[in-house]
mmCIF file of C-alpha atoms in Angstrom:
data_model
loop_
_atom_site.group_PDB
_atom_site.id
_atom_site.type_symbol
_atom_site.label_atom_id
_atom_site.label_comp_id
_atom_site.label_asym_id
_atom_site.label_seq_id
_atom_site.Cartn_x
_atom_site.Cartn_y
_atom_site.Cartn_z
ATOM 1 C CA MET B 8 5.136 24.155 7.740
ATOM 2 C CA LEU B 9 8.666 24.826 6.047
ATOM 3 C CA LEU B 10 9.291 26.886 2.795
ATOM 4 C CA THR B 11 11.666 25.357 0.364
ATOM 5 C CA ARG B 12 13.722 28.076 -1.375
ATOM 6 C CA GLN B 13 11.379 27.637 -4.423
ATOM 7 C CA ASN B 14 9.004 29.055 -1.809
ATOM 8 C CA LYS B 15 7.367 25.352 -1.913
ATOM 9 C CA ALA B 16 5.815 24.390 1.348
ATOM 10 C CA LEU B 17 6.351 21.343 2.959
ATOM 11 C CA LYS B 18 5.145 19.501 6.421
ATOM 12 C CA ILE B 19 7.189 17.027 8.797
ATOM 13 C CA HIS B 20 4.860 15.095 10.518
ATOM 14 C CA LEU B 21 6.613 13.515 13.498
ATOM 15 C CA VAL B 22 5.946 9.840 15.830
ATOM 16 C CA VAL B 23 7.572 10.758 19.005
ATOM 17 C CA ASP B 24 7.450 8.554 22.445
ATOM 18 C CA ALA B 25 6.421 9.909 25.745
ATOM 19 C CA CYS B 26 10.005 11.345 26.140
ATOM 20 C CA GLY B 27 10.102 13.414 22.856
ATOM 21 C CA ASN B 28 12.470 11.177 21.507
ATOM 22 C CA PRO B 29 11.656 10.227 17.548
ATOM 23 C CA ILE B 30 10.240 7.375 16.291
ATOM 24 C CA ASP B 31 9.970 8.379 12.746
ATOM 25 C CA PHE B 32 9.070 11.133 10.246
ATOM 26 C CA LEU B 33 7.076 11.386 7.331
ATOM 27 C CA ILE B 34 7.977 14.955 5.016
ATOM 28 C CA THR B 35 5.386 15.947 2.785
ATOM 29 C CA GLY B 36 4.019 18.620 0.457
ATOM 30 C CA GLY B 37 2.000 21.406 2.327
ATOM 31 C CA GLN B 38 -1.184 20.516 0.478
ATOM 32 C CA VAL B 39 -0.994 17.359 2.242
ATOM 33 C CA HIS B 40 -3.975 17.485 5.140
ATOM 34 C CA ASP B 41 -2.238 15.742 8.184
ATOM 35 C CA VAL B 42 -5.703 13.587 8.479
ATOM 36 C CA LYS B 43 -4.382 11.786 4.993
ATOM 37 C CA VAL B 44 -0.691 10.801 6.682
ATOM 38 C CA ALA B 45 -1.532 9.763 10.128
ATOM 39 C CA PRO B 46 -2.796 6.151 9.361
ATOM 40 C CA GLN B 47 0.379 5.578 7.228
ATOM 41 C CA LEU B 48 2.666 6.516 10.148
ATOM 42 C CA ILE B 49 0.708 4.789 12.428
ATOM 43 C CA GLU B 50 0.497 1.576 10.172
ATOM 44 C CA GLN B 51 4.501 2.014 9.836
ATOM 45 C CA ASN B 52 5.248 1.863 13.312
ATOM 46 C CA LYS B 53 2.346 -0.580 14.436
ATOM 47 C CA GLN B 54 4.889 -2.774 16.554
ATOM 48 C CA VAL B 55 6.770 -0.661 17.829
ATOM 49 C CA LEU B 56 3.761 1.447 18.829
ATOM 50 C CA SER B 57 1.094 -1.501 20.047
ATOM 51 C CA LYS B 58 4.031 -2.287 22.544
ATOM 52 C CA HIS B 59 4.108 0.969 24.688
ATOM 53 C CA THR B 60 1.252 2.600 23.806
ATOM 54 C CA GLU B 61 -1.857 3.484 25.940
ATOM 55 C CA ALA B 62 -3.195 6.550 23.784
ATOM 56 C CA LEU B 63 -2.119 8.640 20.733
ATOM 57 C CA SER B 64 -2.184 12.158 21.626
ATOM 58 C CA ALA B 65 -1.781 14.633 18.087
ATOM 59 C CA ASP B 66 -2.637 18.340 17.319
ATOM 60 C CA ILE B 67 -6.113 19.390 15.933
ATOM 61 C CA GLY B 68 -4.907 18.486 11.879
ATOM 62 C CA TYR B 69 -5.185 15.062 12.938
ATOM 63 C CA ASP B 70 -8.382 15.542 14.432
ATOM 64 C CA CYS B 71 -11.289 13.689 12.524
ATOM 65 C CA ASP B 72 -13.540 10.281 13.681
ATOM 66 C CA GLU B 73 -11.413 7.748 11.798
ATOM 67 C CA LEU B 74 -8.591 8.157 13.741
ATOM 68 C CA ARG B 75 -9.879 8.035 17.371
ATOM 69 C CA GLY B 76 -10.914 4.443 16.608
ATOM 70 C CA VAL B 77 -7.565 3.282 15.900
ATOM 71 C CA ASN B 78 -5.987 0.350 17.740
#
């Protein structure tokens, strides 16, 4: 989490490939839960991800039943 000069929290949600190269990102307020952002990032990048992706990895903040079944 980042803090702005006004001490407001920001989060950067990042999609990278297997080599760590950035594919997409989304900046949200610090109060936005990771689980709420993941479906949007996956949907926005579905065309790229579906070509090369067998599995997704994420930290525990993105862990929920709804995301485990995303195809």
